[in-house]
PDB file of C-alpha atoms and ligand atoms in Angstrom:
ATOM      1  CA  UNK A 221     -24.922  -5.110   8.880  1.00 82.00           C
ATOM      2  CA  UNK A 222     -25.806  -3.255   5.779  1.00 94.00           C
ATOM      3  CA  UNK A 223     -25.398  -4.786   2.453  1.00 96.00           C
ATOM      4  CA  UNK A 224     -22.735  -2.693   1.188  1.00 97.00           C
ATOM      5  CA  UNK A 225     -20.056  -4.230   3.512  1.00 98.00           C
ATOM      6  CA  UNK A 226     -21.438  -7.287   4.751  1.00 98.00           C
ATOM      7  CA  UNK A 227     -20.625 -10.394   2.611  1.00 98.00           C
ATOM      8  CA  UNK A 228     -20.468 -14.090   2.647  1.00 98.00           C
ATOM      9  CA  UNK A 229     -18.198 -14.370  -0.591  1.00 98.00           C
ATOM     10  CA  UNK A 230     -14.933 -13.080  -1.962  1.00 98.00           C
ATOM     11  CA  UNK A 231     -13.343 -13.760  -5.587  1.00 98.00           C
ATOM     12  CA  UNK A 232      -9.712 -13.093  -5.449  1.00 99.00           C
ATOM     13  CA  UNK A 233      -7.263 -14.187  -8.358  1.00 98.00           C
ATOM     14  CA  UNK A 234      -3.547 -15.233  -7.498  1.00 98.00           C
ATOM     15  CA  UNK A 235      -0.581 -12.668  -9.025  1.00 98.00           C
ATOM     16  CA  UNK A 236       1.365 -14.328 -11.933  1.00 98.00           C
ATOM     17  CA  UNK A 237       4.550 -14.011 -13.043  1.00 98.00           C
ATOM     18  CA  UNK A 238       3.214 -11.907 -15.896  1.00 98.00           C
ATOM     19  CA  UNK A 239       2.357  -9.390 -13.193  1.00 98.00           C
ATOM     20  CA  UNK A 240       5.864  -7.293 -13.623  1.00 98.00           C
ATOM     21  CA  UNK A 241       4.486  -6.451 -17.431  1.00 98.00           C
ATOM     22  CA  UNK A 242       1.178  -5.214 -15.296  1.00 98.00           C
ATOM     23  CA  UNK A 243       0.209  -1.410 -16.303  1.00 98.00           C
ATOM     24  CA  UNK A 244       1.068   1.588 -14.654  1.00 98.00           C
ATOM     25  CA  UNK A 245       1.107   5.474 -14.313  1.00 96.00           C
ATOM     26  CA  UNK A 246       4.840   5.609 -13.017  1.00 96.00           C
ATOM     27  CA  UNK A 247       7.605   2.957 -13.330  1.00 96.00           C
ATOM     28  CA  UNK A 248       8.389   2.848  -9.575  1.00 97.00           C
ATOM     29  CA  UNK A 249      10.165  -0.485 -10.653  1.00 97.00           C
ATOM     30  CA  UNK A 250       9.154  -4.163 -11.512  1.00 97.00           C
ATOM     31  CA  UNK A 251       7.108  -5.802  -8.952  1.00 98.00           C
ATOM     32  CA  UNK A 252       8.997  -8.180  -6.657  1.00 98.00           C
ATOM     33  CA  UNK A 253       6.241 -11.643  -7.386  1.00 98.00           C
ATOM     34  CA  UNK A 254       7.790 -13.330  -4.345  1.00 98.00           C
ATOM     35  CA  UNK A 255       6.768 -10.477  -1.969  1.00 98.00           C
ATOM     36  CA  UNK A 256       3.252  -9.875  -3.952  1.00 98.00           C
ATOM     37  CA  UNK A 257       2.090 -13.369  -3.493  1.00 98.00           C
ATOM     38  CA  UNK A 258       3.135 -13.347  -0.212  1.00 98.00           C
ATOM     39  CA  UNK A 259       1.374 -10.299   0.631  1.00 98.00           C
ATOM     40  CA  UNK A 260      -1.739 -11.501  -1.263  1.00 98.00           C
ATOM     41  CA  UNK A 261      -2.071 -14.650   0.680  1.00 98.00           C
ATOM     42  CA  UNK A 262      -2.056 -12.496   3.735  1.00 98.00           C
ATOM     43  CA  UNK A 263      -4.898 -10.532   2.089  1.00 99.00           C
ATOM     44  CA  UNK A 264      -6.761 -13.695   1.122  1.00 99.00           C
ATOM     45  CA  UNK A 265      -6.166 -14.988   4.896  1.00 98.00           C
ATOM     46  CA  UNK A 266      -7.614 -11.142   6.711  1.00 98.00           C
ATOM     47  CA  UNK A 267     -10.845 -11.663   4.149  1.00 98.00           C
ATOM     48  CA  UNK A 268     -11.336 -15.449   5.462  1.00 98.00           C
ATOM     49  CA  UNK A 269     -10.989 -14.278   9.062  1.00 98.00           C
ATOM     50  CA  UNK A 270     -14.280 -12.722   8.968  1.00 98.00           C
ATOM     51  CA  UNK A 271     -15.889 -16.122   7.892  1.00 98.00           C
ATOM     52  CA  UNK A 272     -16.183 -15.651   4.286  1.00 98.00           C
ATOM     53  CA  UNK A 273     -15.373 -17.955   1.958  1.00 98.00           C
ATOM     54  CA  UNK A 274     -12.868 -16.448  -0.567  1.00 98.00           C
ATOM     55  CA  UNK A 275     -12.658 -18.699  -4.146  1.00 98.00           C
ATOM     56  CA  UNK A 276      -9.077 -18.426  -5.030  1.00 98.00           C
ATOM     57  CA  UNK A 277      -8.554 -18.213  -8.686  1.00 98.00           C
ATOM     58  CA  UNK A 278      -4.975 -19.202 -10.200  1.00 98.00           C
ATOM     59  CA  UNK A 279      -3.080 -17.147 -11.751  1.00 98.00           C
ATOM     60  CA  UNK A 280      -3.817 -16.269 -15.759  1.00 97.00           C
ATOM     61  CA  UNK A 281      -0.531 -15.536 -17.556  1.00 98.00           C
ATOM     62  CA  UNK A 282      -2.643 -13.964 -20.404  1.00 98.00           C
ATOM     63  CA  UNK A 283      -3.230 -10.890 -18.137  1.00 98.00           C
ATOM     64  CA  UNK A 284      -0.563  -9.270 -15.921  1.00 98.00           C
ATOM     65  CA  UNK A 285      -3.228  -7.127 -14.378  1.00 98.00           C
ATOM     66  CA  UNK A 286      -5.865 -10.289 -13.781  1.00 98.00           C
ATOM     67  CA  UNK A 287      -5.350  -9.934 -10.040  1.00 98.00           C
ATOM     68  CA  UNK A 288      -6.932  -6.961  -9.837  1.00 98.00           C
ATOM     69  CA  UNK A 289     -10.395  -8.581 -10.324  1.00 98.00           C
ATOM     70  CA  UNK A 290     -12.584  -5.848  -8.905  1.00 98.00           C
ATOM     71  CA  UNK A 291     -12.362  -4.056 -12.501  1.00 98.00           C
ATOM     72  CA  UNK A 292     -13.895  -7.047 -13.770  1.00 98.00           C
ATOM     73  CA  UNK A 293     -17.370  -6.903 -12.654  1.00 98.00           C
ATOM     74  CA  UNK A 294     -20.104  -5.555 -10.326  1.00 98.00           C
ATOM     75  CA  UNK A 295     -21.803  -7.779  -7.851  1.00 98.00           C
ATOM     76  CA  UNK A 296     -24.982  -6.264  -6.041  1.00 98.00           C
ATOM     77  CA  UNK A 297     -27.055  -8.444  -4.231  1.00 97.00           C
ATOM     78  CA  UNK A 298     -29.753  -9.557  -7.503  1.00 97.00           C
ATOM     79  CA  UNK A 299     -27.353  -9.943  -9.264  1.00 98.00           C
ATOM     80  CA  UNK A 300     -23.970  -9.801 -10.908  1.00 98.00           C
ATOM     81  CA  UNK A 301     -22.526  -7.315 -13.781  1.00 98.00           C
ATOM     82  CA  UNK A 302     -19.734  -8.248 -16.394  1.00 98.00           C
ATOM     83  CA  UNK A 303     -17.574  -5.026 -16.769  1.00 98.00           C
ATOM     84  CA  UNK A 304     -16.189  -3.569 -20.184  1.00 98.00           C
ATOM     85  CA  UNK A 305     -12.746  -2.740 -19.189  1.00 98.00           C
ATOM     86  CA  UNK A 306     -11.421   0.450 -20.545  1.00 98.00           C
ATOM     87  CA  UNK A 307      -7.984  -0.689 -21.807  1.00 98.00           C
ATOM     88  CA  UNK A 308      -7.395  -3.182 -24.135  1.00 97.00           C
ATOM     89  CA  UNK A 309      -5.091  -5.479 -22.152  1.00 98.00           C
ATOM     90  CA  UNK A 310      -7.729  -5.996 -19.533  1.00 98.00           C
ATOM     91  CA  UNK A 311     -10.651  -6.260 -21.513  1.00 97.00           C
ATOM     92  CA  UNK A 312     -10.559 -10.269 -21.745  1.00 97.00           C
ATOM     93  CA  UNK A 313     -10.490 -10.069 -18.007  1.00 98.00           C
ATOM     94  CA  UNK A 314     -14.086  -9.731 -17.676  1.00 97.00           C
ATOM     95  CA  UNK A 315     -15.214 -12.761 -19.950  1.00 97.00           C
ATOM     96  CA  UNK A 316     -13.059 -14.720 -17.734  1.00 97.00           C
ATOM     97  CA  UNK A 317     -14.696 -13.796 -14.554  1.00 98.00           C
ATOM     98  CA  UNK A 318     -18.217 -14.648 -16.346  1.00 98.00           C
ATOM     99  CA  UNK A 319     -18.213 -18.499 -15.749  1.00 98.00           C
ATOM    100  CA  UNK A 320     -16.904 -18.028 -12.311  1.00 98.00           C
ATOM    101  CA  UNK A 321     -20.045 -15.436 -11.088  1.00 98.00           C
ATOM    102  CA  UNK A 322     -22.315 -18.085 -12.967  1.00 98.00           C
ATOM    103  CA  UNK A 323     -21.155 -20.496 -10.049  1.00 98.00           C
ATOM    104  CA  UNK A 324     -22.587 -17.889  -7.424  1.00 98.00           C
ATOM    105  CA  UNK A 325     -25.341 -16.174  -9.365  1.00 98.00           C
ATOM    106  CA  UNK A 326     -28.421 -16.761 -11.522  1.00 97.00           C
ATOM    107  CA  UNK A 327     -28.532 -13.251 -13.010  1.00 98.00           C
ATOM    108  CA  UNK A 328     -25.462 -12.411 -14.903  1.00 98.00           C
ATOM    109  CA  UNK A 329     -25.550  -9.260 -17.199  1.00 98.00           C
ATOM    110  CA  UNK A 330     -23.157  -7.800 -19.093  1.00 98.00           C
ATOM    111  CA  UNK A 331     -21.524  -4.182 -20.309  1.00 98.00           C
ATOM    112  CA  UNK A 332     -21.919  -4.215 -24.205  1.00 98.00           C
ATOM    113  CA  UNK A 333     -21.479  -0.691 -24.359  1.00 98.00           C
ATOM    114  CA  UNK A 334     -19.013   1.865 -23.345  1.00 98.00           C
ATOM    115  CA  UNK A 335     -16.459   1.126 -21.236  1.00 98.00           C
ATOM    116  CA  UNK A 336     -16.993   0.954 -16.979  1.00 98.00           C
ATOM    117  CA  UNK A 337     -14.194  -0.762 -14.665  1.00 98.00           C
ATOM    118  CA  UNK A 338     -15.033  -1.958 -11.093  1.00 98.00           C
ATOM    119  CA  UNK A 339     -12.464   0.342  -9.552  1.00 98.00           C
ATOM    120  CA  UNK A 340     -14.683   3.391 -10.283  1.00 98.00           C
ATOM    121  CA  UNK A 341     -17.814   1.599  -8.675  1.00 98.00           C
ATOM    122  CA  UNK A 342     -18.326   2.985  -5.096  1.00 98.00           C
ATOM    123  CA  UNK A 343     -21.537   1.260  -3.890  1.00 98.00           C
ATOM    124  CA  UNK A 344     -23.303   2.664  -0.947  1.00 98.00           C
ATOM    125  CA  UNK A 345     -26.220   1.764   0.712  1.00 97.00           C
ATOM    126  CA  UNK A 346     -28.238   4.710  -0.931  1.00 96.00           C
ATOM    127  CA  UNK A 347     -26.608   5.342  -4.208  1.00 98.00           C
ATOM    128  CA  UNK A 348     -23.878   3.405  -6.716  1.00 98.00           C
ATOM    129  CA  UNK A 349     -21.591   6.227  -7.025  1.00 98.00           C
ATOM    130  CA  UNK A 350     -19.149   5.819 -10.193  1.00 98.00           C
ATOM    131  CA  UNK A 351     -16.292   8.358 -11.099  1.00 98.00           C
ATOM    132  CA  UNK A 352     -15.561   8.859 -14.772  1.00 98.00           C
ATOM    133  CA  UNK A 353     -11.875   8.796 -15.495  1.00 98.00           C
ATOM    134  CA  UNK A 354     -10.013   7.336 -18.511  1.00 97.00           C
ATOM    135  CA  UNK A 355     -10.952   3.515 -18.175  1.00 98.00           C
ATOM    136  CA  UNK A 356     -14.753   4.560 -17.384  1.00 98.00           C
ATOM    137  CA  UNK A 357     -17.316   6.284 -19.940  1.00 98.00           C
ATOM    138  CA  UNK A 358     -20.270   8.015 -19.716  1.00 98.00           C
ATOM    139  CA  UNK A 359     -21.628   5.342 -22.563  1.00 98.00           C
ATOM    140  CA  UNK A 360     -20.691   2.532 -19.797  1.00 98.00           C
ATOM    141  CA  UNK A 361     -22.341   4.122 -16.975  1.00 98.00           C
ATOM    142  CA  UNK A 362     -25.475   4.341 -19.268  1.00 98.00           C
ATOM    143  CA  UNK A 363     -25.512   1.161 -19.720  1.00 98.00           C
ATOM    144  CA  UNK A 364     -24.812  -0.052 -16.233  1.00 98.00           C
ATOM    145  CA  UNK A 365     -27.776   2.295 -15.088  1.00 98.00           C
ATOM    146  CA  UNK A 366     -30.389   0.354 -17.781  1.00 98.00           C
ATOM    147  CA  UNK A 367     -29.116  -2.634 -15.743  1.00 98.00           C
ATOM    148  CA  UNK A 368     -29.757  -2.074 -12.275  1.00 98.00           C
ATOM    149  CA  UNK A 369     -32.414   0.382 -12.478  1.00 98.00           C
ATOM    150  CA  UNK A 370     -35.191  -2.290 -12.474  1.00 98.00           C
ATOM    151  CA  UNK A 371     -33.906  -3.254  -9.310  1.00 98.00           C
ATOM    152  CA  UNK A 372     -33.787   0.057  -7.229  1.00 98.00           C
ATOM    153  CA  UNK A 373     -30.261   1.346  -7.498  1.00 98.00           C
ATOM    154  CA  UNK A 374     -29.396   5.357  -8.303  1.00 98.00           C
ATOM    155  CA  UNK A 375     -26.742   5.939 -10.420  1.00 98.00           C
ATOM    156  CA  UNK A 376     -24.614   9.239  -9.276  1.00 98.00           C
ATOM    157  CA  UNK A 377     -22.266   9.832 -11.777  1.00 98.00           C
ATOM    158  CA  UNK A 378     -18.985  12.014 -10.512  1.00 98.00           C
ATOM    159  CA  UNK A 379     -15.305  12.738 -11.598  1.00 96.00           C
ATOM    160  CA  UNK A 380     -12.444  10.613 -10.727  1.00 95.00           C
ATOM    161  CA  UNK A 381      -9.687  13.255 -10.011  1.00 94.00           C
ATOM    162  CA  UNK A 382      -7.054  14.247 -13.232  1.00 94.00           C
ATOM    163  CA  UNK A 383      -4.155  11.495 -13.159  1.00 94.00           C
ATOM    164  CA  UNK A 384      -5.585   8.842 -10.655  1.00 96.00           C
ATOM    165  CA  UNK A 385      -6.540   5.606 -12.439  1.00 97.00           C
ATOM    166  CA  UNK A 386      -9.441   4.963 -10.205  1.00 98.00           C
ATOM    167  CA  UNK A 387     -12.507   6.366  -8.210  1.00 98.00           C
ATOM    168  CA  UNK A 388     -11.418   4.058  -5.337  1.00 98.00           C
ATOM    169  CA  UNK A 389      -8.047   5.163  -5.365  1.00 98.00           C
ATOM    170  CA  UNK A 390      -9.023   7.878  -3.222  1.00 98.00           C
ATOM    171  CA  UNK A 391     -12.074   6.481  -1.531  1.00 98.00           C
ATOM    172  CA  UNK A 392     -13.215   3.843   0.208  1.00 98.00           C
ATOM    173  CA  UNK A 393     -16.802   3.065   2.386  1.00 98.00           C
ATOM    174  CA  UNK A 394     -16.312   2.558   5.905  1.00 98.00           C
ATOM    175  CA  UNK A 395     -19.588   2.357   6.743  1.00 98.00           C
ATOM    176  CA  UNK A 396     -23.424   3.273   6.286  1.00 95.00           C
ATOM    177  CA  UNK A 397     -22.394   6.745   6.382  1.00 96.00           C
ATOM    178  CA  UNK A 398     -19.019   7.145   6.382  1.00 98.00           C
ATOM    179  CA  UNK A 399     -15.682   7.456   3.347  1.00 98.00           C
ATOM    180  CA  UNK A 400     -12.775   7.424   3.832  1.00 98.00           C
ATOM    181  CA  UNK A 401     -11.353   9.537   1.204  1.00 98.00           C
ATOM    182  CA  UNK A 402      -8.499  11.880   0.185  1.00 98.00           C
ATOM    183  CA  UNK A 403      -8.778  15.812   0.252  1.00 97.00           C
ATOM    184  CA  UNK A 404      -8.563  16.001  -3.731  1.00 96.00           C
ATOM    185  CA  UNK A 405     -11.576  13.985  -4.369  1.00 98.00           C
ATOM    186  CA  UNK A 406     -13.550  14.977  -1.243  1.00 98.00           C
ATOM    187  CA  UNK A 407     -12.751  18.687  -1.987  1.00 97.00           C
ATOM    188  CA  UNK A 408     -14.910  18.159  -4.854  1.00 97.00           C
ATOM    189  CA  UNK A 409     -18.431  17.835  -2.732  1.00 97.00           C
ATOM    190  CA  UNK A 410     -19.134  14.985  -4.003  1.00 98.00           C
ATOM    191  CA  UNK A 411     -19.602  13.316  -0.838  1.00 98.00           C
ATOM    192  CA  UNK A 412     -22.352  15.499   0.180  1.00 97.00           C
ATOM    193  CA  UNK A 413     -24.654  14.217   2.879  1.00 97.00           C
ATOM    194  CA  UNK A 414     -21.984  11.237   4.410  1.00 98.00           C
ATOM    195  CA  UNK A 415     -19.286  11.562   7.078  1.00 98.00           C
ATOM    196  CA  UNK A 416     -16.186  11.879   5.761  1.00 98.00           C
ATOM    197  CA  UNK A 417     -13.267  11.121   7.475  1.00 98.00           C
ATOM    198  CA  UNK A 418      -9.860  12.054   5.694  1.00 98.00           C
ATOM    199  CA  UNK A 419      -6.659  10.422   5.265  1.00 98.00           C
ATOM    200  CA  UNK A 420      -3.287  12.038   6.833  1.00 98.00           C
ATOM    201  CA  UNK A 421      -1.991  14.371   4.521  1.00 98.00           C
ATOM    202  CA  UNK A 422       0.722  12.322   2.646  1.00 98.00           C
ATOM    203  CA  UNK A 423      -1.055   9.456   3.296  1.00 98.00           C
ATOM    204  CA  UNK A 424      -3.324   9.741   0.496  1.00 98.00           C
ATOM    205  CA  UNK A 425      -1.894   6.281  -0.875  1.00 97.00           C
ATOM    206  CA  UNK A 426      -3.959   4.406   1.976  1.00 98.00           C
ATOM    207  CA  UNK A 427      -7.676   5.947   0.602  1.00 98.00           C
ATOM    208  CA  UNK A 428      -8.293   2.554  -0.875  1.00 98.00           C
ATOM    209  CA  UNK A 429      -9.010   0.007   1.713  1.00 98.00           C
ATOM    210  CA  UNK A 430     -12.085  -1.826   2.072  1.00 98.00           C
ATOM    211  CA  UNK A 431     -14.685  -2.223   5.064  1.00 98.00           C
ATOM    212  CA  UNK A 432     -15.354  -6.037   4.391  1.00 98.00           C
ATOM    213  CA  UNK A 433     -17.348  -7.307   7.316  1.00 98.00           C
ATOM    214  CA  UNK A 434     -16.287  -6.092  11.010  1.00 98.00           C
ATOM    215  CA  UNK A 435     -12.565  -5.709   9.259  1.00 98.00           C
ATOM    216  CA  UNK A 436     -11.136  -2.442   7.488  1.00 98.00           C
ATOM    217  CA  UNK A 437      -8.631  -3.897   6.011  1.00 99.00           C
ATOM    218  CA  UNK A 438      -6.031  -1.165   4.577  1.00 98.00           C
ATOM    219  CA  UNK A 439      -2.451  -0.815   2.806  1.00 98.00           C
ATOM    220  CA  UNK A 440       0.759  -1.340   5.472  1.00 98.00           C
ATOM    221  CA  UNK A 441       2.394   1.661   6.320  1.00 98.00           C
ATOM    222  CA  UNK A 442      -0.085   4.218   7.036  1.00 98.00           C
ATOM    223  CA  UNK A 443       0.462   5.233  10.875  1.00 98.00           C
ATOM    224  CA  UNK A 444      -1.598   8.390  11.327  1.00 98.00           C
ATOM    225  CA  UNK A 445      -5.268   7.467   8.836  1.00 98.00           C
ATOM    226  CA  UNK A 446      -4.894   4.170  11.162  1.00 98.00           C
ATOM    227  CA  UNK A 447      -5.068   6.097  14.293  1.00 98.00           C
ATOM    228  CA  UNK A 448      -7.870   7.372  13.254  1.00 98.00           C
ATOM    229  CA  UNK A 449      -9.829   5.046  12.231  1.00 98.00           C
ATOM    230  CA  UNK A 450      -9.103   3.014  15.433  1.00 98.00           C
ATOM    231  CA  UNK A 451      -9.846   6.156  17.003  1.00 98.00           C
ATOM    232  CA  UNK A 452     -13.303   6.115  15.470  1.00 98.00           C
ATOM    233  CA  UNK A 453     -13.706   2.775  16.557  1.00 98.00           C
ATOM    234  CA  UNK A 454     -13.094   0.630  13.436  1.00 98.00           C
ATOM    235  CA  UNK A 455     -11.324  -2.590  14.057  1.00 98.00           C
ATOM    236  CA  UNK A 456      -8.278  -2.689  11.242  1.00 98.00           C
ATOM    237  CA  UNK A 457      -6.587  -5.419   9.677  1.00 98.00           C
ATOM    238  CA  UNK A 458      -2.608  -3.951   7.903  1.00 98.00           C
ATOM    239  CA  UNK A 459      -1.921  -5.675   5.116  1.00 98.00           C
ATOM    240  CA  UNK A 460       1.304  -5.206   2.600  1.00 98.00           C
ATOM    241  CA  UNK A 461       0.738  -3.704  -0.639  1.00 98.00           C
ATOM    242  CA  UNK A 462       4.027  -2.102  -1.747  1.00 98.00           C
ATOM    243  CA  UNK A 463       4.444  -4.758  -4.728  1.00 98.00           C
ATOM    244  CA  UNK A 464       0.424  -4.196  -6.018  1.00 98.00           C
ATOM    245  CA  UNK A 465       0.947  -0.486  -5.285  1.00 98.00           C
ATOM    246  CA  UNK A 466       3.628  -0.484  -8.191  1.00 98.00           C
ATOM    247  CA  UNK A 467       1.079  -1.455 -10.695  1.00 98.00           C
ATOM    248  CA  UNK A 468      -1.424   1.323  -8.852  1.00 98.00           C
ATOM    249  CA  UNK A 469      -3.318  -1.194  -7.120  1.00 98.00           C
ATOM    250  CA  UNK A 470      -4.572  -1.541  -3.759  1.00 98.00           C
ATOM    251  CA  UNK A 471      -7.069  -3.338  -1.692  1.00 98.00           C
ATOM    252  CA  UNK A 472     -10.408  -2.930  -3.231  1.00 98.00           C
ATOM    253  CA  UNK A 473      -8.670  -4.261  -6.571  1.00 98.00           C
ATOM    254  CA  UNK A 474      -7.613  -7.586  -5.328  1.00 98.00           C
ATOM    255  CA  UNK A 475     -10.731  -9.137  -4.248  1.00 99.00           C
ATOM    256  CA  UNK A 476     -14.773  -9.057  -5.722  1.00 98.00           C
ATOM    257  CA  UNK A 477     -16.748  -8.980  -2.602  1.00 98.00           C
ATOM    258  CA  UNK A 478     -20.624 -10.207  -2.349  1.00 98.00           C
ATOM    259  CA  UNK A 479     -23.351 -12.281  -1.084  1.00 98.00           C
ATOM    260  CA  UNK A 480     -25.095 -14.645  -3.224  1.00 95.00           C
ATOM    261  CA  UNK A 481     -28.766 -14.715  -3.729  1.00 94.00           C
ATOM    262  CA  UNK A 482     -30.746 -17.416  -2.067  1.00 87.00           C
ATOM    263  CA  UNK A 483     -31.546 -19.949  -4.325  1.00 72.00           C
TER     264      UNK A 483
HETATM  265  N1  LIG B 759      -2.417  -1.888 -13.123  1.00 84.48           N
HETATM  266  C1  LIG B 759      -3.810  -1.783 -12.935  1.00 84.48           C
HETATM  267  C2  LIG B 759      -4.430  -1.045 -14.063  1.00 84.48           C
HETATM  268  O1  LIG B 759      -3.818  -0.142 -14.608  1.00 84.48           O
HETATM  269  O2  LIG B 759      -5.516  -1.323 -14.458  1.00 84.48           O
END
């Protein structure tokens, strides 16, 4: 299985009680933290299913967004990246994640400049795609690309749609080839050369899911994009994300997903 959605490891970070002050476009209304933590311990069970071990991090009152750890950093194979979140609440959310990728990784870098969350990061097997939007810059891609050149990886730098917080709101890898994505984003061509495979019109809320192992694993609620996929033979795991969706997050946010290096 290819390296972009094959992994051994998951970081996930439990919801706090701080999560109803967490950010977000629209007030759709305060996050219910009963429901969220119950739903996230039925995402933390779907990524352990595969065989992974997932390190559960407690909640961190400081940040109501600090379960959304995927903004926090980039982890590649050679290494791991510290993100510069692009909003001030969230930007202490990286230096905590630092000590915890030490535990996994001997190569740690870090975004000094700019400003580059992990939601915009689409890696792929042949490029690291990364949509600019209002919490990524062009300064932060820059820097991530001085990073990870030495190692091998192309940078394609490409626009997150107006209004949507994230790349990976609207996209997710499904596998070597294939996105799922929304019409909006893929209308923009900047999916060139893969397979894409749309979600249902008015579905476009279930374009963030993530291929981790032989799982999709994608938002509850979603009938016809998981026909689909089933259709095209992907195995799916459902998993509730009403009370994350209210804060615009989904299932790439909740988790950091790699393999370590062998020491
Ligand atoms: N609520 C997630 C974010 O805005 O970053």
């Amino acid at each position: 299985m290819s390296f972009s959605y094959s992994f051994s490891h998951a970081i996930c970070r439990r919801p706090g009680a701080s999560a109803t002050h967490g950010l977000r476009a629209v007030d759709t209304g305060t996050p219910d933290i009963d429901l969220f933590i119950q739903h996230h311990d039925d995402y933390v069970l779907a990524l352990k299913s595969t065989g992974a071990h997932v390190t559960e991090l407690a909640a961190d009152e400081t940040f109501p967004d600090g379960c959304f750890v995927e903004d926090a950093a980039l982890c590649l194979p050679e290494l791991a990246i510290v993100m510069r979140p692009g909003t001030s609440s969230r930007i202490g959310e990286a230096a905590l994640m630092k000590p915890e990728l030490e535990k996994h990784y001997q190569c740690v870098a870090e975004i000094t400049r700019g400003h580059i969350e992990g939601g915009d990061i689409l890696v792929t097997d042949r490029e690291i795609l990364i949509g600019s939007s209002d919490r990524t810059d062009q300064e932060g891609v820059e820097n991530l690309r001085e990073i990870v050149a030495p190692y091998g990886y192309m940078i394609r730098m490409v626009q997150t749609p107006p209004g949507v917080l994230h790349f990976k709101t609207d996209c997710s890898l499904l596998d070597e080839h294939t996105i799922l994505s929304t019409r909006r984003l893929a209308d923009s061509g900047c999916f060139e050369g893969y397979n894409v495979i749309h979600v249902a019109d008015g579905e476009e809320a279930c374009a963030n899911a993530i291929r981790f192992n032989d799982l999709v694993i994608m938002p509850a609620g979603f009938p016809e994009t998981r026909s689909v996929l089933t259709h095209a033979g992907f195995s799916i795991r459902e998993v509730g994300n009403s009370e994350a969706a209210r804060l615009d997050g989904g299932m790439s946010c909740l988790s950091l997903r790699f393999s370590p290096p062998a020491t």
